[in-house]
Amino acid sequence: MRVLWTTDKGYPVMGGAQITNLAFLKNLSEKFAHDCHIICSYPRKKRIRFGKVKLATFRDTHELKGLVLGLRPDIIISSLDVGVHVQRIANLYNIPTVHYLQSYEYAPPDRAERESWKVSLSRDYSDKSEADFIFRESDACVVNSLYMKRRFEKKYGRKFLVIYPELTEEDFLVGGGTERKEKYITGICGFPYKGADIFYELAKRMSHERFLLVGNSLYEYHRKFEKLENIRILPYTRTKRFLGMSKAVLVPSQWPEPFGRIVVEAAANGIPTLASLTGGITEIVRGTPLGVKNYKDPESWEKKLRNILESETARSRNSSQGIRASRRFLKGRSGRELDRLIKKLVRRKKPDYNVKSVIALSGHKKEKTAYSSVNSTWFSLLENDTKHITLDLESPSDFRDIPVDFFIHHDYQQNFGSVSVPREGKFIAVRTWDFGMFPGKWVGKIDECDQLWVHSSWVKRNAVKSGIDKKRIKVIPHGIDEKIFKPGGEKYGLSTDKSLKFLFVGATVFRKGIDILLKAFGMAFSAEDDVCLVIKDNPRDVFYSGIKYKDEISALRKDKNYPELIYIDEYLSARELASLYRVCDVGVFPYRAEGFCLPILEAMACGLPSIVPRFGACLDFCADSNSFLTPVKRFNMPVLGSFAINTLGFSEEVEEVDFCEVSPETLAGFMRKIYNTDRRIIENKSQDGITTAHERFRWSNVLSLMKLCLGELESREVPRRLKRTRAENFKSRRKFETAKEVFLNLKPRN
C-alpha cells in the first residue's frame, strides 16, 4: 500500500510534529511493508530519503496536486496547515484521507487563551468553515492526546480518535560512553508560550549551573539569552545529541501542549525531567514527580529543579518514574493503531486517478447583461462537454471543494484591478476594451494571467498595443444558437404598417451612436415615408443606469414631423429577440466603439443585414458581401486621465482613445439609399450573412476554440504567476537563511 503524508512543516526536520510524522512512516514502512512518502511545503525543491521513507517538497497547491497525481497514493494522511488543500485534492481523486491533528490549527485559542498562553495575538488560524469542511469530507480525524480530543469534541460536537505520536527509539535513546556528556540543564523553549521567561529566570538565579537552549527563539529572547554567560545556545541538532548532553530537561510550557513529545524522549532516557502540568503533558507524567503544578511560577520551578540536582534520592525517583511513565508510549502501539485504521479506510474507498480537468467560470450569469448571458452560455457549453468538470463561481476567491485547473474570469461588475488571483490553476482573463489601449491597471493584472481572451481582432490589436504579449491573447468571439437565431420562425408583432423597418438593438447610450442614429433618421425621412425605426433598448442593463437616451426618444415619438419610431423597453428572451430580428428588414448600428456587438451577428443569423461602421470589432464578421459598411472618421489621440467606464462607480486611468464616428449625413444617405434600392440587394446580403453566421459563429464553433486554448495551456506545467511567486519565495528563503545564520551566530558558546 502506498501511504502519503502531507504537511506544511516537514523540512528541515526539526520540531516535534515533523519528527512524529517521520516516526509513523518509518514504522509503517519497516514493520508493515508500506511504501511511504512524505511531502511538505518548502520554497525550494528537495528530495531526500530517510531510510525507506522518501521526502519531497512542494511550493504551492499546484505542485502539491502534481506530486499527488504522480505518486497515486492509496491513502493520504495530512497534518498541520495543509489539511484543506489536501482534502480538496483527495476529493477530486476519491482518495481516502486521515487528518492527524497535532496542534491548534483547527481549534484555535480565543483572545483570552492567547494572552494566558503567551502565544502571538496576530497569528492566523484556519477559520471554522475550513475546519468544518475537513471534518465533513475526511474519512478519519485523529488527535494526538486525550486533551486535544476533549477540546475538539467540545468545539465541533463530533467524535475524534486518539492515536498518540509514534516514537522511534533509535531516534532519541542515548547509549552509553561518548554519547553521554551530561553537563547541561536543557530546554527547548525559545518562545514565551514554550516557557522562555521561566528558562531565562532559572538560568539567571542559578548562575553556577550550565544551561542549554535548543532550537529557535524569538529575536528579543535570543539576545537576552546571549547576555547570560551560563546559557549555551544550540540552534539545530539531533534529539539524541542534546539529550546526551543533558543532566536535566525542562519543559516549562505556558500553553497546553497538545502532547509533549520531548517529555517522553527525555524521561525514556532516565534523564531527570520537569514539565508543566498542562495539556497533553498531564497524560504523560500523571502523578509522577515530573510534573510542575504551578508552572507559571519561577519559584516552583527553582525549588523542584534544585531538589533533583541536589538530592540523589529525588533524582533517582524522577528518573525511574519517568522511565516507567514513558514505556506506554514506546511499544509501537501508535503505529499499529494507525496501520489498522488506514487498512480499514483503504478497503472502503478506492482512488480514481482518471479524472477530467476542472474549469471554474467566474462571473455573473443571471444578470440581464450581455456578458452575463455569455457566461451562462459558456457554462452550459462547458458543463455539457464530457472532457471537463465545470464549476460556477461568482469570484475566483470563492471556496471550491476540489482543485481547479483553469479559472476563466469574465466579470465587468467587479473592479478588475482588485480581482483576487487564485492560488492554483491557469488563470484566464476575459476583457474587452472598446476605446484603444487598455487601462494600465488592467495590463498589470493581465500580466499575472496565463491567457487573455478577447472577443474580436480589434480588441486584440488594442491589447497588443498596450504591451500585452500577443502569444497570450486569444480571440474567442461571441456566438449564436443556430436553432434560435435563424431566418425561419415566428415574427414579433409590431404595431406598424410601414413596409421598411430599420432595427437598433442595444443600450441607448452615446458609445453605441444612438444620438447619431436619431439625428440621421430624422434627416433621411419624414413622417410620410413608408419607413419606421425600431429601437430595442436593454431595460435591465446594470452598466448604463441614468445615461440612456430614453427621454430624447420619448420626445421624438411625440413629434408629429419625425418619422415613425417604435421604442421597446422591455426584456425579451432569445426567442423573442430572434422574432424581432425576423420582422425587420435592415439593422443599423452606428457605434463609436465596440468590443464585438453581438446584436449585429444575431441579426445576421436571422437574415437581417445591417448598416455598420467600416471600423473596429464588427469587421471580424461584417463585409461588403453581407453588410452595408459606412465610411467613418477615426479619432485616435493621446489622452491622460481618469474616465468612468460604467455607472457602477468604476473608473480607469487611460493614456489614449481610439474610436470612430459615422456622420449623421453619411448614415442618413445610407438609410435613404436602402429605402430606395432594389430589395434583392438586401436579400443577397442576407443570404451571405446567414452563411457567415451559421458556418463560423455557432456556439459550438466557440466551444471548439475555447477547448483549443485550454489545451494549449494544459501542455504548460506551471501557471505564469506561480513561476514568479516561486522565484520570489526562493530569494526570500535564501535571505532568511543567511540572516538566521548571522543572527544565531552558529558557533555555539561552550
Short mmCIF file of N, CA, C and O in Angstrom, two decimals, residues 598-670:
data_model
loop_
_atom_site.label_atom_id
_atom_site.label_comp_id
_atom_site.label_asym_id
_atom_site.label_seq_id
_atom_site.Cartn_x
_atom_site.Cartn_y
_atom_site.Cartn_z
N LEU A 598 -22.70 41.80 -30.39
CA LEU A 598 -23.43 40.56 -30.65
C LEU A 598 -24.74 40.76 -31.41
O LEU A 598 -25.09 39.94 -32.27
N PRO A 599 -25.52 41.84 -31.15
CA PRO A 599 -26.78 42.00 -31.91
C PRO A 599 -26.59 42.04 -33.42
O PRO A 599 -27.46 41.59 -34.17
N ILE A 600 -25.45 42.56 -33.88
CA ILE A 600 -25.21 42.57 -35.33
C ILE A 600 -25.14 41.13 -35.85
O ILE A 600 -25.73 40.79 -36.89
N LEU A 601 -24.42 40.27 -35.11
CA LEU A 601 -24.28 38.87 -35.52
C LEU A 601 -25.61 38.13 -35.41
O LEU A 601 -25.97 37.34 -36.30
N GLU A 602 -26.34 38.37 -34.34
CA GLU A 602 -27.64 37.71 -34.17
C GLU A 602 -28.60 38.11 -35.30
O GLU A 602 -29.32 37.26 -35.86
N ALA A 603 -28.60 39.40 -35.63
CA ALA A 603 -29.45 39.88 -36.73
C ALA A 603 -29.03 39.21 -38.04
O ALA A 603 -29.88 38.76 -38.83
N MET A 604 -27.73 39.13 -38.29
CA MET A 604 -27.19 38.49 -39.49
C MET A 604 -27.65 37.04 -39.59
O MET A 604 -28.05 36.57 -40.66
N ALA A 605 -27.61 36.32 -38.46
CA ALA A 605 -28.01 34.91 -38.44
C ALA A 605 -29.48 34.74 -38.77
O ALA A 605 -29.90 33.69 -39.29
N CYS A 606 -30.29 35.76 -38.47
CA CYS A 606 -31.73 35.70 -38.75
C CYS A 606 -32.07 36.23 -40.14
O CYS A 606 -33.25 36.31 -40.51
N GLY A 607 -31.04 36.60 -40.91
CA GLY A 607 -31.27 37.10 -42.27
C GLY A 607 -31.43 38.59 -42.36
O GLY A 607 -31.95 39.11 -43.36
N LEU A 608 -30.97 39.30 -41.33
CA LEU A 608 -31.12 40.76 -41.29
C LEU A 608 -29.75 41.41 -41.47
O LEU A 608 -28.95 41.46 -40.53
N PRO A 609 -29.43 41.92 -42.69
CA PRO A 609 -28.15 42.63 -42.87
C PRO A 609 -28.20 43.99 -42.17
O PRO A 609 -29.29 44.53 -41.93
N SER A 610 -27.03 44.53 -41.82
CA SER A 610 -27.01 45.77 -41.03
C SER A 610 -26.10 46.82 -41.63
O SER A 610 -25.13 46.52 -42.35
N ILE A 611 -26.45 48.07 -41.33
CA ILE A 611 -25.56 49.20 -41.62
C ILE A 611 -24.61 49.32 -40.44
O ILE A 611 -25.04 49.49 -39.29
N VAL A 612 -23.31 49.21 -40.72
CA VAL A 612 -22.31 49.21 -39.64
C VAL A 612 -21.10 50.04 -40.07
O VAL A 612 -20.87 50.25 -41.27
N PRO A 613 -20.30 50.53 -39.13
CA PRO A 613 -19.09 51.27 -39.48
C PRO A 613 -18.05 50.37 -40.14
O PRO A 613 -17.93 49.20 -39.78
N ARG A 614 -17.32 50.91 -41.07
CA ARG A 614 -16.18 50.18 -41.64
C ARG A 614 -14.99 50.39 -40.69
O ARG A 614 -13.96 50.98 -41.04
N PHE A 615 -15.17 49.88 -39.48
CA PHE A 615 -14.16 50.14 -38.42
C PHE A 615 -14.44 49.21 -37.24
O PHE A 615 -15.59 48.98 -36.86
N GLY A 616 -13.39 48.69 -36.67
CA GLY A 616 -13.50 48.05 -35.36
C GLY A 616 -13.98 46.61 -35.36
O GLY A 616 -13.79 45.85 -36.31
N ALA A 617 -14.65 46.25 -34.26
CA ALA A 617 -14.90 44.86 -33.91
C ALA A 617 -15.75 44.11 -34.92
O ALA A 617 -15.51 42.94 -35.20
N CYS A 618 -16.76 44.75 -35.50
CA CYS A 618 -17.70 44.02 -36.35
C CYS A 618 -17.07 43.52 -37.65
O CYS A 618 -17.64 42.65 -38.33
N LEU A 619 -15.89 44.03 -37.99
CA LEU A 619 -15.26 43.62 -39.25
C LEU A 619 -14.77 42.18 -39.21
O LEU A 619 -14.36 41.64 -40.24
N ASP A 620 -14.80 41.53 -38.04
CA ASP A 620 -14.48 40.11 -37.98
C ASP A 620 -15.54 39.27 -38.68
O ASP A 620 -15.29 38.14 -39.08
N PHE A 621 -16.76 39.81 -38.80
CA PHE A 621 -17.82 39.04 -39.45
C PHE A 621 -18.64 39.86 -40.45
O PHE A 621 -19.44 39.30 -41.19
N CYS A 622 -18.44 41.16 -40.48
CA CYS A 622 -19.15 42.01 -41.43
C CYS A 622 -18.24 42.34 -42.61
O CYS A 622 -17.07 42.72 -42.43
N ALA A 623 -18.77 42.22 -43.82
CA ALA A 623 -18.05 42.55 -45.04
C ALA A 623 -19.04 43.16 -46.02
O ALA A 623 -20.25 43.17 -45.79
N ASP A 624 -18.50 43.64 -47.14
CA ASP A 624 -19.39 44.25 -48.14
C ASP A 624 -20.40 43.24 -48.67
O ASP A 624 -21.49 43.63 -49.12
N SER A 625 -20.07 41.97 -48.62
CA SER A 625 -20.97 40.94 -49.16
C SER A 625 -22.18 40.69 -48.28
O SER A 625 -23.19 40.16 -48.75
N ASN A 626 -22.09 41.04 -47.00
CA ASN A 626 -23.21 40.73 -46.10
C ASN A 626 -23.70 41.92 -45.29
O ASN A 626 -24.62 41.78 -44.48
N SER A 627 -23.08 43.08 -45.46
CA SER A 627 -23.44 44.25 -44.65
C SER A 627 -23.31 45.52 -45.47
O SER A 627 -22.73 45.53 -46.57
N PHE A 628 -23.83 46.60 -44.94
CA PHE A 628 -23.68 47.93 -45.53
C PHE A 628 -22.64 48.68 -44.69
O PHE A 628 -22.92 49.14 -43.58
N LEU A 629 -21.42 48.75 -45.21
CA LEU A 629 -20.30 49.33 -44.44
C LEU A 629 -20.18 50.82 -44.75
O LEU A 629 -19.96 51.22 -45.91
N THR A 630 -20.30 51.63 -43.72
CA THR A 630 -20.24 53.08 -43.90
C THR A 630 -18.83 53.60 -43.64
O THR A 630 -18.12 53.09 -42.77
N PRO A 631 -18.41 54.62 -44.39
CA PRO A 631 -17.13 55.26 -44.05
C PRO A 631 -17.24 55.97 -42.69
O PRO A 631 -18.33 56.36 -42.27
N VAL A 632 -16.09 56.12 -42.05
CA VAL A 632 -16.07 56.73 -40.71
C VAL A 632 -14.94 57.74 -40.62
O VAL A 632 -14.01 57.73 -41.42
N LYS A 633 -15.04 58.57 -39.63
CA LYS A 633 -13.91 59.41 -39.24
C LYS A 633 -13.32 58.80 -37.98
O LYS A 633 -14.04 58.53 -37.02
N ARG A 634 -12.01 58.55 -38.01
CA ARG A 634 -11.35 57.90 -36.87
C ARG A 634 -10.75 58.94 -35.94
O ARG A 634 -10.13 59.90 -36.40
N PHE A 635 -10.91 58.72 -34.64
CA PHE A 635 -10.32 59.58 -33.62
C PHE A 635 -9.34 58.75 -32.80
O PHE A 635 -9.74 57.88 -32.04
N ASN A 636 -8.06 58.97 -33.03
CA ASN A 636 -7.01 58.26 -32.29
C ASN A 636 -6.07 59.31 -31.72
O ASN A 636 -5.32 59.94 -32.45
N MET A 637 -6.17 59.51 -30.42
CA MET A 637 -5.41 60.62 -29.83
C MET A 637 -4.97 60.28 -28.42
O MET A 637 -5.62 59.50 -27.71
N PRO A 638 -3.82 60.82 -28.00
CA PRO A 638 -3.39 60.62 -26.61
C PRO A 638 -4.29 61.41 -25.66
O PRO A 638 -4.73 62.52 -25.97
N VAL A 639 -4.57 60.81 -24.54
CA VAL A 639 -5.35 61.49 -23.52
C VAL A 639 -4.98 60.86 -22.19
O VAL A 639 -4.86 59.65 -22.07
N LEU A 640 -4.75 61.66 -21.21
CA LEU A 640 -4.33 61.12 -19.91
C LEU A 640 -5.31 61.59 -18.85
O LEU A 640 -5.47 62.77 -18.61
N GLY A 641 -5.96 60.62 -18.23
CA GLY A 641 -6.91 60.99 -17.19
C GLY A 641 -7.71 59.80 -16.72
O GLY A 641 -7.56 58.68 -17.21
N SER A 642 -8.57 60.06 -15.76
CA SER A 642 -9.41 59.01 -15.20
C SER A 642 -10.81 59.13 -15.80
O SER A 642 -11.41 60.20 -15.79
N PHE A 643 -11.31 58.01 -16.33
CA PHE A 643 -12.59 58.01 -17.00
C PHE A 643 -13.52 56.97 -16.40
O PHE A 643 -13.11 55.83 -16.14
N ALA A 644 -14.77 57.36 -16.18
CA ALA A 644 -15.78 56.40 -15.72
C ALA A 644 -16.08 55.45 -16.86
O ALA A 644 -16.33 55.87 -17.99
N ILE A 645 -16.06 54.13 -16.58
CA ILE A 645 -16.27 53.16 -17.64
C ILE A 645 -17.69 52.59 -17.61
O ILE A 645 -18.09 51.86 -18.52
N ASN A 646 -18.43 52.87 -16.54
CA ASN A 646 -19.85 52.48 -16.48
C ASN A 646 -20.46 53.27 -15.33
O ASN A 646 -19.83 54.15 -14.75
N THR A 647 -21.70 52.97 -15.01
CA THR A 647 -22.38 53.71 -13.94
C THR A 647 -22.35 52.95 -12.61
O THR A 647 -23.14 53.23 -11.72
N LEU A 648 -21.42 51.99 -12.50
CA LEU A 648 -21.27 51.25 -11.24
C LEU A 648 -20.25 51.92 -10.32
O LEU A 648 -19.96 51.42 -9.24
N GLY A 649 -19.65 53.00 -10.78
CA GLY A 649 -18.66 53.71 -9.97
C GLY A 649 -17.23 53.36 -10.32
O GLY A 649 -16.30 53.84 -9.68
N PHE A 650 -17.01 52.51 -11.33
CA PHE A 650 -15.65 52.14 -11.72
C PHE A 650 -15.07 53.18 -12.66
O PHE A 650 -15.75 53.67 -13.57
N SER A 651 -13.83 53.52 -12.44
CA SER A 651 -13.13 54.42 -13.36
C SER A 651 -11.73 53.88 -13.59
O SER A 651 -11.19 53.13 -12.75
N GLU A 652 -11.14 54.23 -14.72
CA GLU A 652 -9.81 53.73 -15.06
C GLU A 652 -8.97 54.87 -15.63
O GLU A 652 -9.47 55.78 -16.29
N GLU A 653 -7.67 54.78 -15.36
CA GLU A 653 -6.72 55.71 -15.95
C GLU A 653 -6.36 55.23 -17.36
O GLU A 653 -5.96 54.08 -17.54
N VAL A 654 -6.54 56.09 -18.35
CA VAL A 654 -6.22 55.71 -19.72
C VAL A 654 -5.24 56.70 -20.33
O VAL A 654 -5.13 57.85 -19.90
N GLU A 655 -4.51 56.23 -21.36
CA GLU A 655 -3.48 57.05 -22.00
C GLU A 655 -3.88 57.50 -23.39
O GLU A 655 -3.27 58.41 -23.95
N GLU A 656 -4.86 56.82 -24.01
CA GLU A 656 -5.30 57.23 -25.33
C GLU A 656 -6.73 56.79 -25.55
O GLU A 656 -7.26 55.94 -24.82
N VAL A 657 -7.36 57.37 -26.55
CA VAL A 657 -8.66 56.88 -27.01
C VAL A 657 -8.55 56.62 -28.51
O VAL A 657 -7.81 57.30 -29.23
N ASP A 658 -9.27 55.62 -28.97
CA ASP A 658 -9.25 55.25 -30.38
C ASP A 658 -10.66 54.78 -30.72
O ASP A 658 -11.08 53.71 -30.30
N PHE A 659 -11.41 55.62 -31.44
CA PHE A 659 -12.78 55.26 -31.79
C PHE A 659 -13.14 55.89 -33.13
O PHE A 659 -12.31 56.58 -33.75
N CYS A 660 -14.34 55.63 -33.58
CA CYS A 660 -14.76 56.16 -34.87
C CYS A 660 -16.06 56.92 -34.72
O CYS A 660 -16.72 56.84 -33.68
N GLU A 661 -16.43 57.63 -35.78
CA GLU A 661 -17.74 58.27 -35.78
C GLU A 661 -18.27 58.30 -37.21
O GLU A 661 -17.58 58.70 -38.15
N VAL A 662 -19.49 57.83 -37.34
CA VAL A 662 -20.21 57.93 -38.61
C VAL A 662 -20.98 59.25 -38.58
O VAL A 662 -21.72 59.52 -37.63
N SER A 663 -20.80 60.06 -39.59
CA SER A 663 -21.52 61.34 -39.57
C SER A 663 -23.01 61.09 -39.78
O SER A 663 -23.40 60.18 -40.53
N PRO A 664 -23.87 61.88 -39.16
CA PRO A 664 -25.31 61.72 -39.38
C PRO A 664 -25.68 61.83 -40.86
O PRO A 664 -26.58 61.13 -41.34
N GLU A 665 -24.99 62.70 -41.59
CA GLU A 665 -25.28 62.88 -43.00
C GLU A 665 -24.98 61.60 -43.79
O GLU A 665 -25.76 61.19 -44.66
N THR A 666 -23.82 60.97 -43.46
CA THR A 666 -23.46 59.72 -44.15
C THR A 666 -24.45 58.62 -43.84
O THR A 666 -24.92 57.90 -44.73
N LEU A 667 -24.80 58.49 -42.57
CA LEU A 667 -25.75 57.45 -42.17
C LEU A 667 -27.11 57.71 -42.80
O LEU A 667 -27.77 56.77 -43.29
N ALA A 668 -27.54 58.96 -42.83
CA ALA A 668 -28.82 59.30 -43.45
C ALA A 668 -28.81 58.92 -44.93
O ALA A 668 -29.81 58.39 -45.46
N GLY A 669 -27.68 59.15 -45.60
CA GLY A 669 -27.57 58.79 -47.01
C GLY A 669 -27.70 57.30 -47.23
O GLY A 669 -28.36 56.85 -48.18
N PHE A 670 -27.06 56.51 -46.36
CA PHE A 670 -27.16 55.05 -46.47
C PHE A 670 -28.59 54.58 -46.25
O PHE A 670 -29.10 53.71 -46.99
#
